[in-house]
């Protein structure tokens, strides 16, 4: 078991003021994997004060200095990649066979992309009567969930540092370890004290004091829509900026004439990766009704390729869900889908006896789902695909948009041009065409109740900036 005893505040490892701790449970075994401090309100005060003190000096550092610091952190992550992988395997059950690819290496590369973007902060637009420039927004609280814990941290920390902000980071209760390793990496770099502060702890206990704090200028929150609403409510009285990256129930339209084998394979793999715990997962597959039988056959065969099991076994490519609580939520949705009359093609509520201690759910596919069923409307956040038949493409677009969410979407058509035409009609922040994959240079974020911010790329950097106008009297010297 790993024991982490201290929080990282103002460039130092210090004891939590309350002395409380939090157990991190390995979801594959239900055993305690690590213990970390559980921060309290006094710790929040110390961390915010440190971030506020550091802001003045850090925000005016040349962008080349900030970029060098980001690269130094990325170098440290590269050197401790094995530890980062182990922490994610042990705390969230991501299979070791895919953890480097989907959780760690991409995060290191994406962090470096913000070193490249940092000089954007030096740009200004000059007009006849005024100049427009960007400045760092200030002290930022960064709150993350557990599904891609390192990537989500980097997606906030990278642009915050590039812009010149200082941060207080709060990882999910289930997955604090990669953040603690990152704090240790940062401790070895010359990043000025107070720029990065880490509080491990329980969101429902310290979230409100963090988000309502008058010295915090911005909260960037990724997580469930319910918690996102609470964050916005806590933040509202101090009129701070709130960037919300929330849930999804993304549609995938397979248009008539698309390569059915390739499209269905793509859709099934997309929902199953990371045991279905991707906010942008293509959870609803919309298919031409006359091709439903073929779609079902291909989908079952692709689902059967997934190897559910011990995340430390190199042959496993689907581990447990990240907690037993999440497992019980997903199983309840599967029962609901059966009760609502959807056709269960594979998976369901049974898993092999030897996996019964872990938070496992088998790859599950429902067909003949109608879009008004609970399993088509609510985010399940597990390896559960809903196949929904449609009669014509206009109906498919209407079904795709008939959701409270708008995070992602995808279209597979006979050719790119018609896929783009369909994509333009979808109300979602991203649309993946013809089998495309996540790309951390492209802006990512939601329409509707999936959120209001953008992460990654230049748009991600801009979230951490204020726009300033310098108005000039053209007659004056
Ligand atoms: P969650 O909302 O329960 O927790 C997320 C974080 O919020 C945790 O760090 C938690 O401690 C904190 N938190 C909880 N209550 C809080 C409060 N009142 N104030 C402040 N912080 C609080 O979400 P989860 O179950 O950890 O994650 C799954 C959800 O995250 C899914 O809905 C998923 O779609 C969403 N998600 C969205 C994106 C995106 O970019 N849009 C990415 C990944 C996950």
XYZ file of C-alpha atoms and ligand atoms in Angstrom:
521
model
C 0.000 0.000 0.000
C 1.183 3.529 -0.805
C 0.850 6.157 1.877
C 1.012 9.812 0.961
C 1.053 11.948 4.070
C 1.170 15.516 2.877
C -0.404 18.132 0.670
C 1.648 20.301 -1.670
C 1.148 23.979 -0.819
C 3.352 27.018 -1.476
C 6.245 24.942 -2.791
C 6.332 22.651 0.259
C 4.951 19.310 1.367
C 2.895 20.057 4.474
C 0.558 18.146 6.777
C -3.152 18.689 6.320
C -4.451 21.026 9.019
C -7.160 18.532 10.006
C -5.078 15.348 9.773
C -7.862 13.414 8.015
C -7.069 10.782 5.403
C -8.796 9.201 2.443
C -8.489 5.595 1.233
C -7.965 4.937 -2.467
C -9.548 1.605 -3.381
C -8.280 -0.674 -6.141
C -11.511 -1.424 -8.065
C -10.134 -4.727 -9.372
C -9.711 -6.181 -5.876
C -11.741 -3.920 -3.536
C -8.599 -3.577 -1.410
C -7.086 -0.336 -0.156
C -4.407 0.654 -2.673
C -3.257 3.924 -1.117
C -4.019 6.464 1.580
C -3.834 10.202 0.966
C -4.553 13.317 3.043
C -8.092 14.669 2.990
C -7.789 18.450 2.895
C -10.055 20.683 4.968
C -11.158 24.321 4.748
C -7.998 25.628 6.445
C -5.902 23.840 3.821
C -7.992 25.540 1.136
C -7.219 28.928 2.701
C -3.481 28.202 2.729
C -3.454 26.971 -0.878
C -5.488 29.889 -2.250
C -3.348 32.414 -0.341
C -0.185 30.833 -1.777
C -1.585 30.929 -5.309
C -2.606 34.559 -4.848
C 0.846 35.578 -3.594
C 2.565 33.812 -6.500
C 0.366 35.293 -9.221
C 1.985 38.737 -9.529
C 5.467 37.443 -10.298
C 4.462 34.390 -12.344
C 1.975 36.165 -14.594
C 4.622 38.591 -15.880
C 7.330 36.014 -16.560
C 8.347 35.963 -20.240
C 6.359 33.343 -22.119
C 9.632 31.563 -22.993
C 10.219 31.034 -19.261
C 6.719 29.658 -18.753
C 7.121 27.384 -21.798
C 10.458 26.090 -20.454
C 8.801 25.314 -17.132
C 6.006 23.373 -18.852
C 8.589 21.353 -20.779
C 10.544 20.686 -17.575
C 7.394 19.223 -16.011
C 6.793 17.109 -19.143
C 10.398 15.853 -18.961
C 9.814 14.850 -15.344
C 6.637 13.003 -16.329
C 8.523 11.169 -19.063
C 11.168 10.087 -16.524
C 8.501 8.800 -14.116
C 6.126 7.374 -16.704
C 6.099 3.902 -15.135
C 4.973 5.326 -11.791
C 2.243 7.356 -13.460
C 1.001 4.269 -15.309
C 1.064 2.176 -12.119
C -0.909 4.788 -10.183
C -3.680 4.785 -12.789
C -3.781 0.999 -13.092
C -3.967 0.617 -9.306
C -6.481 3.342 -8.550
C -8.913 3.209 -11.472
C -8.357 -0.259 -12.910
C -7.247 0.842 -16.380
C -5.580 -2.182 -18.038
C -1.803 -2.021 -18.108
C -1.915 -3.028 -21.792
C -3.519 0.306 -22.749
C -2.748 2.674 -19.857
C 0.412 4.095 -21.403
C -1.346 4.824 -24.705
C -4.685 6.162 -23.539
C -3.797 7.664 -20.172
C -0.161 8.704 -19.944
C 1.862 9.269 -23.121
C -0.829 11.395 -24.760
C -0.999 13.517 -21.599
C 2.748 14.194 -21.665
C 2.629 15.131 -25.353
C -0.433 17.305 -24.788
C 1.290 19.150 -21.933
C 4.154 20.010 -24.293
C 1.656 21.412 -26.792
C 0.926 24.214 -24.311
C 4.622 25.126 -24.208
C 4.308 25.617 -27.972
C 1.162 27.726 -27.517
C 2.545 29.943 -24.703
C 3.930 32.611 -27.141
C 0.329 33.231 -28.273
C 0.063 35.261 -25.068
C 2.495 37.810 -26.519
C 0.293 38.561 -29.501
C -1.762 41.719 -29.592
C -4.137 43.188 -32.145
C -3.588 46.812 -33.094
C -6.467 48.916 -34.443
C -6.551 52.652 -35.290
C -7.965 53.606 -31.906
C -7.068 50.732 -29.640
C -4.887 47.724 -28.899
C -6.303 44.394 -27.700
C -4.195 42.033 -25.634
C -4.581 38.984 -23.405
C -3.616 38.599 -19.757
C -3.792 35.717 -17.319
C -7.156 35.399 -15.573
C -5.596 34.921 -12.107
C -5.893 32.220 -9.439
C -7.581 29.129 -10.887
C -9.131 26.159 -9.113
C -8.881 23.020 -11.235
C -11.305 20.207 -10.284
C -11.182 16.871 -12.081
C -12.924 13.474 -12.281
C -11.352 10.014 -12.324
C -11.778 8.654 -15.848
C -8.705 10.145 -17.588
C -7.162 11.665 -14.468
C -3.777 12.667 -15.868
C -5.084 13.915 -19.188
C -7.747 16.003 -17.474
C -5.145 17.511 -15.141
C -2.848 18.395 -18.041
C -5.748 19.815 -20.073
C -6.209 22.438 -17.356
C -2.705 22.837 -15.923
C -0.986 23.249 -19.318
C -3.023 26.247 -20.493
C -3.189 27.768 -16.998
C 0.622 27.816 -16.715
C 1.066 28.942 -20.324
C -1.301 31.874 -19.730
C 0.457 32.886 -16.484
C -2.178 31.718 -13.989
C -1.500 30.105 -10.634
C -3.496 27.051 -9.587
C -5.065 25.049 -6.789
C -5.679 21.520 -8.053
C -8.320 19.122 -6.653
C -8.296 15.613 -8.183
C -11.127 13.112 -7.784
C -11.278 11.178 -4.515
C -10.828 7.895 -6.432
C -7.687 8.924 -8.376
C -5.437 11.402 -6.556
C -2.136 9.549 -7.035
C -0.947 10.846 -10.416
C -1.487 14.385 -9.113
C 0.685 13.639 -6.077
C 3.413 12.272 -8.363
C 3.094 15.367 -10.525
C 3.477 17.588 -7.454
C 6.667 15.730 -6.633
C 7.884 16.248 -10.212
C 7.063 19.956 -9.975
C 8.894 20.124 -6.663
C 12.078 19.111 -8.529
C 11.653 21.902 -11.105
C 12.357 25.600 -10.520
C 8.633 26.475 -10.815
C 8.200 29.367 -8.329
C 6.556 28.379 -5.050
C 2.814 28.882 -4.899
C 2.218 28.592 -8.662
C 1.050 24.967 -8.276
C -0.805 23.811 -5.152
C -2.410 20.411 -4.671
C -5.278 19.511 -2.345
C -6.380 15.897 -2.257
C -9.793 15.637 -0.652
C -13.531 15.205 -0.934
C -15.365 17.479 -3.369
C -18.561 17.619 -1.337
C -16.546 18.777 1.716
C -14.157 21.384 0.288
C -15.730 22.093 -3.121
C -17.930 24.906 -1.921
C -15.208 26.792 -0.055
C -12.881 26.415 -3.054
C -15.429 27.573 -5.615
C -16.888 30.414 -3.551
C -13.517 31.792 -2.437
C -13.255 35.537 -3.188
C -9.551 35.224 -4.075
C -10.211 32.588 -6.733
C -10.731 34.149 -10.166
C -11.776 31.066 -12.124
C -12.919 27.503 -11.579
C -12.351 24.949 -14.303
C -14.517 21.959 -13.489
C -14.771 18.602 -15.228
C -17.247 16.100 -13.868
C -20.915 15.291 -13.673
C -23.594 17.782 -14.636
C -25.027 17.625 -11.080
C -21.717 18.610 -9.433
C -21.096 21.170 -12.183
C -24.339 22.924 -11.267
C -23.282 23.054 -7.591
C -19.906 24.494 -8.586
C -21.597 27.232 -10.622
C -23.962 28.018 -7.731
C -21.040 28.299 -5.271
C -19.103 30.493 -7.691
C -21.951 32.834 -8.667
C -21.860 35.273 -5.681
C -18.247 36.193 -6.470
C -18.917 36.460 -10.238
C -15.881 34.383 -11.090
C -15.481 32.613 -14.385
C -16.655 28.996 -14.377
C -15.613 26.655 -17.150
C -17.754 23.503 -17.090
C -16.861 20.261 -18.878
C -19.738 17.940 -18.025
C -21.478 14.752 -19.068
C -22.554 13.445 -22.441
C -24.737 10.962 -24.306
C -23.170 11.300 -27.690
C -24.811 10.042 -30.883
C -23.035 8.228 -33.704
C -24.918 8.327 -37.006
C -24.089 5.554 -39.431
C -25.515 6.914 -42.676
C -26.929 4.732 -45.472
C -24.106 3.603 -47.769
C -21.377 3.752 -45.088
C -18.897 0.879 -44.817
C -20.920 -1.021 -42.211
C -18.130 -3.273 -40.925
C -15.735 -0.377 -40.389
C -18.386 1.930 -38.935
C -19.856 -0.546 -36.448
C -16.390 -1.679 -35.343
C -15.412 1.953 -34.775
C -18.569 2.652 -32.753
C -18.316 -0.454 -30.545
C -14.619 0.142 -29.855
C -15.315 3.772 -29.012
C -17.876 2.970 -26.310
C -15.921 0.037 -24.841
C -12.508 1.721 -24.469
C -11.721 2.730 -20.857
C -14.634 0.481 -19.783
C -17.078 2.990 -21.232
C -15.879 5.756 -18.930
C -15.279 8.452 -21.530
C -17.382 11.613 -21.360
C -17.372 11.804 -25.173
C -18.200 8.086 -25.680
C -20.482 7.401 -28.626
C -23.160 5.841 -26.435
C -26.000 5.934 -28.986
C -25.424 4.245 -32.351
C -28.048 5.356 -34.897
C -28.362 2.918 -37.787
C -30.601 2.510 -40.867
C -33.523 0.292 -39.777
C -33.141 -1.977 -42.822
C -29.538 -2.749 -41.797
C -30.288 -3.413 -38.116
C -29.724 -7.181 -38.295
C -26.308 -6.774 -39.968
C -25.333 -4.085 -37.470
C -26.286 -6.359 -34.558
C -24.236 -9.254 -35.941
C -21.109 -7.105 -36.409
C -21.544 -5.365 -33.048
C -21.787 -8.659 -31.122
C -18.712 -10.014 -32.838
C -16.651 -6.871 -32.030
C -17.898 -6.862 -28.411
C -16.781 -10.478 -28.056
C -13.209 -9.469 -28.883
C -12.923 -7.489 -25.649
C -11.030 -9.305 -22.929
C -12.517 -8.424 -19.542
C -10.272 -9.134 -16.579
C -7.436 -8.290 -14.236
C -5.963 -4.956 -15.372
C -2.468 -6.263 -14.608
C -2.869 -9.153 -17.057
C -1.279 -8.083 -20.337
C -4.079 -9.766 -22.350
C -6.789 -7.702 -20.644
C -8.074 -4.720 -22.599
C -11.161 -4.041 -20.454
C -10.692 -3.609 -16.717
C -13.245 -2.996 -13.982
C -15.173 0.237 -13.632
C -13.369 2.749 -11.460
C -15.361 1.977 -8.311
C -17.966 -0.374 -6.913
C -20.365 2.557 -6.687
C -19.966 3.128 -10.418
C -20.512 -0.603 -11.008
C -23.804 -0.541 -9.116
C -24.959 2.515 -11.094
C -24.157 0.842 -14.423
C -25.807 -2.449 -13.427
C -28.943 -0.531 -12.411
C -29.063 1.043 -15.884
C -28.706 -2.359 -17.532
C -31.623 -3.669 -15.469
C -33.594 -0.571 -16.436
C -32.857 -1.157 -20.140
C -34.132 -4.722 -19.900
C -37.230 -3.545 -18.027
C -37.860 -0.821 -20.620
C -37.991 -3.466 -23.351
C -34.692 -2.951 -25.182
C -33.169 -6.104 -26.717
C -30.077 -7.263 -24.812
C -27.649 -8.552 -27.465
C -24.698 -9.334 -25.210
C -23.303 -8.642 -21.754
C -25.760 -7.824 -19.000
C -25.570 -8.056 -15.251
C -23.590 -11.337 -14.955
C -19.813 -11.517 -14.800
C -17.520 -14.497 -14.277
C -17.240 -15.731 -10.680
C -13.468 -15.183 -10.552
C -14.059 -11.463 -11.173
C -16.752 -11.074 -8.531
C -14.581 -9.031 -6.115
C -13.895 -6.352 -8.701
C -16.182 -3.652 -10.108
C -16.625 -5.497 -13.405
C -19.374 -5.116 -15.994
C -19.228 -7.105 -19.234
C -19.378 -5.320 -22.619
C -23.110 -4.809 -23.026
C -25.109 -3.971 -26.146
C -28.783 -3.135 -26.361
C -30.607 -3.042 -29.692
C -34.062 -1.770 -30.646
C -33.555 1.072 -28.227
C -35.996 3.914 -28.515
C -34.540 7.356 -27.835
C -37.033 8.119 -25.074
C -35.842 5.188 -22.949
C -33.828 6.067 -19.833
C -30.800 4.178 -21.190
C -30.819 6.448 -24.264
C -31.332 9.698 -22.354
C -29.129 9.387 -19.245
C -25.366 9.072 -19.126
C -24.511 5.515 -18.045
C -20.709 5.934 -18.001
C -20.011 2.245 -18.494
C -19.479 -0.236 -21.366
C -23.083 -0.079 -22.537
C -24.046 0.685 -26.146
C -27.563 1.583 -27.288
C -28.366 0.785 -30.935
C -31.256 2.910 -32.219
C -32.784 2.235 -35.651
C -33.936 5.140 -37.863
C -35.968 5.392 -41.084
C -34.266 8.295 -42.866
C -31.349 10.630 -42.280
C -33.495 13.604 -41.176
C -35.008 11.380 -38.491
C -31.490 10.269 -37.490
C -30.410 13.906 -37.048
C -33.535 14.650 -34.993
C -32.877 11.642 -32.729
C -29.205 12.601 -32.396
C -30.175 16.089 -31.208
C -32.976 14.885 -28.922
C -30.858 14.957 -25.754
C -30.045 17.336 -22.894
C -26.357 16.831 -23.718
C -24.162 18.102 -26.557
C -20.580 17.086 -25.860
C -19.622 14.970 -28.832
C -21.027 13.160 -31.860
C -19.840 11.205 -34.878
C -20.874 10.476 -38.426
C -19.808 7.677 -40.739
C -21.167 8.141 -44.270
C -20.385 6.790 -47.709
C -18.058 9.734 -48.221
C -16.565 12.651 -46.278
C -18.601 15.382 -48.012
C -21.971 14.016 -46.939
C -20.595 13.265 -43.439
C -19.684 16.960 -43.102
C -23.173 18.015 -44.211
C -24.742 15.819 -41.515
C -22.181 16.931 -38.901
C -23.124 20.592 -39.384
C -26.670 19.769 -38.257
C -25.608 18.168 -34.967
C -25.748 20.263 -31.789
C -22.493 19.158 -30.157
C -19.068 20.634 -29.516
C -17.257 17.953 -31.485
C -18.116 15.636 -34.338
C -15.820 12.775 -35.361
C -16.051 12.007 -39.066
C -15.329 8.783 -40.913
C -13.634 7.068 -37.942
C -11.550 9.972 -36.573
C -9.980 9.902 -33.098
C -9.449 12.375 -30.236
C -6.857 15.008 -31.026
C -5.609 17.302 -28.277
C -5.034 20.197 -30.701
C -8.767 20.487 -31.444
C -11.105 22.439 -29.117
C -13.149 20.155 -26.875
C -16.281 21.088 -24.952
C -20.016 20.889 -24.800
C -23.230 22.466 -26.012
C -26.339 22.412 -23.809
C -25.937 20.649 -20.433
C -22.562 19.203 -21.428
C -20.932 22.452 -20.384
C -19.858 25.877 -21.474
C -16.102 25.867 -21.824
C -13.484 24.657 -24.260
C -10.350 22.740 -23.451
C -7.262 21.894 -25.541
C -5.613 23.843 -28.316
C -5.725 27.618 -28.653
C -9.337 27.790 -27.451
C -8.250 25.917 -24.311
C -5.531 28.507 -23.676
C -7.981 31.389 -24.172
C -10.172 30.066 -21.344
C -7.438 31.156 -18.926
C -7.142 34.698 -20.266
C -8.794 38.048 -19.811
C -9.065 40.379 -22.789
C -7.782 43.895 -22.195
C -8.358 46.872 -24.492
C -5.951 49.824 -24.481
C -7.852 52.806 -25.874
C -5.706 55.514 -27.364
C -6.610 59.136 -28.019
C -5.360 59.426 -31.588
C -4.813 63.199 -31.179
C -2.592 62.731 -28.140
C 1.175 62.221 -28.167
P -18.264 14.044 -10.111
O -19.000 15.237 -10.588
O -18.858 13.215 -9.061
O -16.823 14.481 -9.536
C -15.912 15.257 -10.305
C -15.078 16.109 -9.376
O -15.925 17.050 -8.739
C -14.395 15.332 -8.255
O -13.099 15.866 -8.065
C -15.262 15.634 -7.053
O -14.560 15.582 -5.846
C -15.667 17.065 -7.353
N -16.885 17.528 -6.683
C -17.970 16.811 -6.320
N -18.894 17.616 -5.745
C -18.382 18.875 -5.771
C -18.846 20.147 -5.342
N -20.035 20.309 -4.773
N -18.045 21.223 -5.525
C -16.848 21.092 -6.121
N -16.345 19.914 -6.542
C -17.108 18.820 -6.366
O -17.937 13.263 -11.437
P -17.252 11.855 -11.571
O -18.249 10.820 -11.215
O -15.935 11.871 -10.852
O -16.928 11.843 -13.140
C -17.784 11.386 -14.099
C -18.462 12.531 -14.808
O -17.500 13.423 -15.384
C -19.302 12.052 -15.965
O -20.521 12.733 -15.954
C -18.492 12.455 -17.193
O -19.224 12.630 -18.362
C -17.878 13.720 -16.726
N -16.715 14.047 -17.548
C -16.786 15.101 -18.415
C -15.699 15.405 -19.223
C -15.738 16.566 -20.182
O -14.672 17.009 -20.613
N -16.885 17.086 -20.542
C -14.554 14.633 -19.153
C -14.532 13.561 -18.272
C -15.621 13.275 -17.458
